[in-house]
Amino acid sequence: MATPGPDTAQPLQGDMTMSLPLDGMTILDLTRLLPGPFATLYLADLGATVIKVEDSKSGDYTRELDPGLFRMLNRNKQAVQLDLRSDAGREQLLKLAEQADALLESFRPGTLDKMGLGVATLQAANPRLVVGSLTGYGQQGPYADWPGHDVNYLGYAGVLDQIGHRDQPPAMSNLQIADLAGGALTFALGVVAALLDAQRSGQGRHVDVGMTDASLALMPVALAARQTTGRLTPRGEGMLSGGLPNYGLYACADGRHIALGTLEPKFWLGFCRAVQRPDLAKMPLSTGADSQPLRDALADLFSSQPRDYWVDLLADQGLCVGPVLDLDEALSDPHMQSRGVYVETDDGGYIRCPIQVGDPPPAIRPAPQRGADNSQWLRTAADSD
């Protein structure tokens, strides 16, 4: 286990002395762009010493493509810069790997092998090293070498086909489901599980996460419906995708929207009482065409008043009814503020790690400059000879 180098970055917020669950773990992070850095962000927020390893020429493209995103994804990390095309750079990485607990990468399958840094080589240098690979399609299979992005992984996993309104084309989300939920969070969970196993067994594992596989794994509701009915439920027609009139989105008089989630009978009946429309409870309620009169009646009801009228009337009655907020409204929402989810800082702002493990919250340190910690970590690696 490596001795973390001194992190001299001054905290923007939080407690620098707080003990965290992954304290003492050292992660070499060779990932770039969005999914991998988001996974290692969680590990860093939970206390791991994450060393961002960047190529001496290009580094992580996100630094230039979207500096604000880079800042958000790479807080609480340290950074070294190595030329992995050179013998000296590869040797330096192997020396770092000897002291680390995990090395995580997001190259196409076989890239590390071509560099002379394959799993067998890394684990020969450190048998308890966890090596994690996050790719679009996994390490094996017909598509393993293909490039791709979130939209492609969701397309192959059948997720995109399920997103959208009834009888309308598939829709895209501004939440990168495959990259973040299917990829990054699944990857982080797999890495932590392998780290626990390595502590117990003394032997590291190779964690292989394909974002397409992991996106398909996020669809138990659609798969269960298919098994139950013997057919795939078309988009917009499932119980939780807009098929039920009492579980969906409705436009209000001001063009804003209400999220109606009165799925269980007690919530639905309570809603009908709250809006003084007992007649709604007597109308057919199903995912079929016989529920269209109820859907129309609800659309007429909500369109008669602005969104906040319905929020004031219903939100605190425990009926699973609430507003559709935009991001600015969500950040300033009193509940979010009371939870400390979003933190304003001198360099902009951050969404804190949503896994709260103590009070006060841990420190937030700014993203490192390229190669900011070379002197410490490369000297530490040299001293290990």
XYZ file of C-alpha atoms in Angstrom:
385
model
C 0.000 0.000 0.000
C 1.490 3.323 -1.037
C 2.179 6.163 1.318
C 0.225 9.079 -0.150
C 2.284 12.017 -1.261
C 1.545 15.364 0.310
C -1.467 17.040 -1.222
C -0.636 20.706 -1.029
C -3.757 21.938 -2.825
C -5.730 24.160 -0.505
C -9.280 22.964 0.125
C -12.118 24.974 -1.364
C -14.637 23.652 1.174
C -14.893 21.074 3.943
C -12.824 19.296 6.576
C -9.296 18.162 5.589
C -8.899 16.024 8.722
C -11.998 13.874 8.384
C -11.444 10.097 8.200
C -12.972 8.516 5.082
C -13.775 4.904 4.095
C -11.100 4.587 1.393
C -8.292 6.324 3.281
C -4.992 4.572 2.594
C -6.029 3.250 -0.835
C -3.942 4.447 -3.777
C -5.474 4.403 -7.260
C -3.568 5.022 -10.497
C -6.098 6.594 -12.846
C -5.246 6.320 -16.547
C -8.835 7.035 -17.659
C -9.887 10.066 -19.675
C -12.938 12.071 -20.722
C -16.164 11.334 -18.757
C -16.913 7.765 -17.556
C -13.573 6.769 -16.009
C -12.847 10.098 -14.309
C -16.389 10.109 -12.882
C -15.771 6.672 -11.367
C -12.455 7.738 -9.851
C -14.063 10.961 -8.622
C -16.271 8.867 -6.333
C -13.246 6.933 -5.120
C -11.356 10.166 -4.442
C -14.337 11.731 -2.678
C -14.488 8.665 -0.432
C -10.868 9.065 0.610
C -8.725 7.181 -1.899
C -5.521 8.832 -3.089
C -6.251 9.031 -6.813
C -3.230 9.808 -8.981
C -4.293 10.966 -12.422
C -1.701 9.616 -14.871
C -1.642 11.611 -18.099
C 0.341 11.182 -21.269
C 3.201 13.653 -21.563
C 1.841 14.934 -24.879
C -1.966 14.969 -25.051
C -3.109 14.125 -21.507
C -6.831 14.097 -20.740
C -8.520 15.877 -23.654
C -11.225 17.207 -21.357
C -8.753 19.794 -20.019
C -9.061 21.630 -23.336
C -12.443 20.434 -24.616
C -14.401 21.457 -21.508
C -12.314 22.954 -18.669
C -15.371 23.314 -16.439
C -16.221 19.637 -16.777
C -12.597 18.677 -16.170
C -12.618 20.725 -12.972
C -15.758 18.961 -11.724
C -14.575 15.443 -12.594
C -11.057 15.691 -11.226
C -11.345 17.394 -7.860
C -9.610 15.717 -4.929
C -7.075 14.047 -7.237
C -3.337 14.341 -7.720
C -1.612 14.281 -11.123
C 1.524 12.953 -12.748
C 2.617 13.099 -16.365
C 4.454 10.170 -17.980
C 5.560 9.259 -21.492
C 4.189 5.731 -21.637
C 5.610 5.344 -25.145
C 9.083 5.376 -23.686
C 10.874 2.671 -21.703
C 11.531 5.160 -18.899
C 7.857 6.149 -18.667
C 6.676 2.544 -18.601
C 9.214 1.712 -15.919
C 8.000 4.662 -13.834
C 4.409 3.452 -14.124
C 5.420 -0.053 -13.061
C 7.199 1.399 -10.035
C 4.054 3.322 -9.120
C 1.972 0.181 -9.664
C 4.176 -1.729 -7.209
C 2.949 0.595 -4.456
C -0.638 1.096 -5.592
C -3.833 -0.764 -4.757
C -5.462 -0.379 -8.181
C -4.732 0.785 -11.704
C -7.731 1.850 -13.766
C -7.795 2.430 -17.521
C -10.258 3.064 -20.329
C -8.206 2.316 -23.451
C -9.427 0.017 -26.174
C -8.800 -3.653 -25.341
C -5.194 -4.664 -25.895
C -3.734 -1.158 -25.674
C -1.944 -1.780 -22.369
C -0.549 -5.040 -23.740
C 0.865 -3.182 -26.737
C 2.556 -0.781 -24.312
C 4.084 -3.693 -22.438
C 1.830 -2.941 -19.481
C -0.763 -5.705 -19.704
C -2.568 -7.168 -16.707
C -0.083 -10.024 -16.328
C 2.863 -7.614 -16.334
C 1.247 -5.263 -13.841
C 0.251 -8.035 -11.465
C 3.685 -9.639 -11.750
C 5.022 -6.362 -10.335
C 2.307 -6.294 -7.666
C 0.227 -9.466 -7.237
C -2.443 -7.744 -5.128
C -2.965 -4.958 -7.689
C -6.545 -4.573 -8.925
C -6.570 -3.697 -12.623
C -9.811 -2.154 -13.858
C -10.789 -1.738 -17.516
C -13.781 0.393 -18.476
C -14.706 0.238 -22.162
C -17.742 0.528 -24.363
C -18.178 -3.146 -25.173
C -15.937 -5.037 -22.749
C -12.646 -6.870 -23.255
C -14.051 -9.666 -25.452
C -16.789 -10.045 -28.030
C -17.440 -9.053 -31.657
C -17.680 -5.335 -30.818
C -14.831 -5.161 -28.296
C -12.542 -3.102 -30.559
C -15.231 -0.734 -31.797
C -15.250 2.945 -30.840
C -18.438 4.347 -29.386
C -20.164 6.922 -27.236
C -23.018 6.911 -24.755
C -25.658 7.009 -27.498
C -24.152 3.946 -29.204
C -23.964 1.855 -26.034
C -27.560 2.731 -25.158
C -28.622 1.862 -28.685
C -27.064 -1.599 -28.570
C -28.353 -2.256 -25.041
C -31.973 -1.622 -26.025
C -32.210 1.342 -23.660
C -32.791 4.052 -26.275
C -35.683 2.119 -27.754
C -37.442 2.338 -24.384
C -37.017 6.118 -23.914
C -39.682 8.402 -25.360
C -43.400 8.907 -25.737
C -45.964 6.447 -27.035
C -45.970 6.247 -30.862
C -43.037 8.696 -31.038
C -39.388 8.163 -32.030
C -36.782 7.274 -29.393
C -35.575 10.248 -27.355
C -32.145 11.258 -26.114
C -31.431 12.359 -22.564
C -28.967 14.970 -21.332
C -28.055 12.442 -18.639
C -25.342 10.157 -20.015
C -26.909 6.927 -18.797
C -24.350 4.494 -20.226
C -21.332 6.629 -19.371
C -22.348 7.438 -15.809
C -24.881 4.962 -14.414
C -24.023 1.975 -16.598
C -20.323 2.727 -16.802
C -18.814 4.835 -14.053
C -20.906 3.734 -11.072
C -20.826 0.067 -12.055
C -17.062 0.334 -12.514
C -16.537 2.019 -9.148
C -18.576 -0.697 -7.413
C -16.598 -3.446 -9.142
C -13.283 -1.841 -8.218
C -14.237 -1.466 -4.545
C -15.404 -5.098 -4.436
C -12.084 -6.229 -5.948
C -10.125 -4.076 -3.488
C -11.921 -5.735 -0.575
C -11.171 -9.148 -2.043
C -7.481 -8.264 -2.555
C -7.204 -7.252 1.088
C -8.588 -10.637 2.103
C -6.837 -12.864 -0.446
C -3.680 -10.928 -1.307
C -4.476 -11.401 -4.987
C -5.726 -8.698 -7.326
C -8.354 -9.226 -9.993
C -8.988 -7.794 -13.453
C -12.296 -5.874 -13.349
C -13.817 -5.764 -16.857
C -16.832 -3.457 -17.275
C -18.435 -2.851 -20.657
C -20.799 0.111 -20.654
C -23.162 -1.658 -23.052
C -23.467 -4.679 -20.743
C -23.901 -2.447 -17.721
C -26.602 -0.381 -19.452
C -28.564 -3.523 -20.267
C -28.286 -4.476 -16.590
C -30.153 -1.261 -15.715
C -33.330 -2.582 -17.375
C -34.843 -5.097 -14.925
C -38.288 -3.470 -15.167
C -38.483 -3.768 -18.966
C -37.026 -7.281 -18.904
C -39.409 -8.438 -16.168
C -42.403 -7.091 -18.120
C -41.172 -8.952 -21.201
C -40.921 -12.203 -19.264
C -44.341 -11.722 -17.679
C -46.263 -10.782 -20.819
C -44.202 -12.579 -23.428
C -43.650 -9.391 -25.393
C -41.628 -6.206 -25.235
C -43.612 -3.254 -23.900
C -43.362 -0.433 -26.464
C -41.836 2.825 -25.252
C -44.239 5.085 -23.446
C -46.649 2.248 -22.666
C -45.146 0.705 -19.530
C -46.399 1.305 -16.016
C -43.361 3.455 -15.231
C -42.793 5.037 -18.634
C -46.017 6.964 -19.157
C -48.476 4.178 -19.898
C -50.540 4.841 -16.755
C -52.371 8.178 -16.581
C -51.629 8.496 -12.852
C -47.861 8.162 -13.358
C -46.521 10.721 -15.774
C -45.818 14.326 -16.664
C -48.453 17.001 -17.242
C -48.184 20.513 -18.634
C -49.513 23.373 -16.519
C -50.983 26.741 -17.461
C -47.570 28.449 -17.457
C -45.907 25.853 -19.675
C -44.100 24.226 -16.741
C -44.743 20.616 -15.758
C -45.858 18.490 -12.836
C -44.548 14.989 -12.106
C -47.521 12.878 -11.032
C -46.343 9.706 -9.260
C -49.548 8.452 -7.647
C -48.850 4.828 -8.532
C -50.236 3.127 -5.426
C -54.002 3.280 -4.770
C -53.613 5.228 -1.514
C -51.715 7.990 -3.326
C -54.102 8.047 -6.281
C -57.201 8.223 -4.117
C -55.573 10.850 -1.887
C -54.795 12.931 -4.961
C -58.385 12.729 -6.200
C -59.578 13.965 -2.801
C -56.989 16.745 -2.632
C -58.020 18.207 -5.999
C -61.697 17.657 -5.154
C -62.239 15.400 -8.157
C -63.681 12.128 -6.820
C -64.942 11.422 -10.332
C -61.379 10.757 -11.496
C -61.105 7.769 -9.169
C -64.092 6.150 -10.909
C -62.622 6.350 -14.419
C -60.824 3.367 -16.025
C -57.166 3.241 -14.993
C -54.850 1.082 -17.090
C -52.076 1.272 -19.660
C -54.584 0.687 -22.438
C -56.732 2.904 -24.663
C -59.646 2.775 -22.209
C -57.669 5.141 -19.953
C -57.472 7.923 -22.527
C -60.471 9.791 -21.014
C -58.687 9.865 -17.638
C -55.470 11.060 -19.253
C -57.365 13.839 -21.023
C -59.144 14.824 -17.804
C -55.833 15.079 -15.925
C -54.292 17.099 -18.748
C -57.227 19.534 -18.606
C -56.998 19.735 -14.815
C -53.286 20.555 -14.639
C -53.434 22.976 -17.566
C -55.989 25.067 -15.669
C -53.400 26.437 -13.188
C -49.659 27.253 -13.162
C -47.200 24.693 -11.874
C -46.567 26.284 -8.505
C -50.274 26.362 -7.724
C -50.235 22.562 -7.848
C -46.966 22.395 -5.919
C -48.412 24.545 -3.130
C -51.564 22.453 -3.045
C -50.071 18.966 -3.266
C -46.331 18.679 -2.672
C -46.405 18.452 1.134
C -49.391 16.104 1.375
C -47.362 12.925 0.934
C -48.977 12.044 -2.392
C -45.893 11.626 -4.638
C -46.648 14.769 -6.625
C -43.988 17.368 -7.327
C -42.606 19.892 -9.785
C -40.356 19.317 -12.772
C -37.533 21.688 -11.853
C -34.868 22.961 -14.178
C -31.247 22.664 -13.036
C -31.080 26.202 -11.648
C -34.218 25.566 -9.598
C -32.882 22.225 -8.377
C -29.620 23.794 -7.178
C -31.500 26.450 -5.224
C -34.202 24.104 -3.908
C -34.376 24.334 -0.093
C -34.073 20.580 0.363
C -30.954 20.407 -1.812
C -29.497 23.357 0.045
C -30.214 21.811 3.424
C -28.404 18.637 2.325
C -25.388 20.624 1.125
C -25.503 18.893 -2.249
C -24.221 21.868 -4.231
C -21.306 23.955 -3.011
C -20.362 27.363 -4.368
C -16.605 27.924 -4.440
C -14.179 30.542 -5.668
C -13.609 28.617 -8.896
C -17.308 27.991 -9.635
C -19.199 25.254 -7.835
C -19.377 21.510 -7.238
C -21.983 18.856 -6.642
C -20.714 17.015 -3.589
C -20.409 13.249 -3.496
C -23.967 12.106 -2.683
C -22.639 9.356 -0.407
C -22.620 11.132 2.939
C -20.325 9.402 5.417
C -19.882 11.981 8.156
C -20.380 15.487 9.400
C -18.869 17.928 8.624
C -18.463 16.958 4.961
C -14.969 16.158 3.687
C -12.797 18.696 1.919
C -13.088 19.581 -1.734
C -9.699 20.269 -3.329
C -9.380 21.722 -6.831
C -8.482 19.605 -9.850
C -4.712 19.347 -10.286
C -2.636 20.970 -12.968
C -1.067 18.578 -15.456
C 1.861 16.808 -13.797
C 1.451 18.805 -10.576
C 2.651 15.928 -8.382
C 5.423 14.518 -10.557
C 8.215 15.472 -8.190
C 6.682 13.733 -5.190
C 5.341 10.559 -6.774
C 8.194 9.914 -9.195
C 10.715 10.460 -6.405
C 8.721 8.054 -4.237
C 8.758 5.500 -7.072
C 12.526 5.934 -7.520
C 13.133 5.543 -3.807
C 11.377 2.165 -3.862
C 14.245 0.591 -5.854
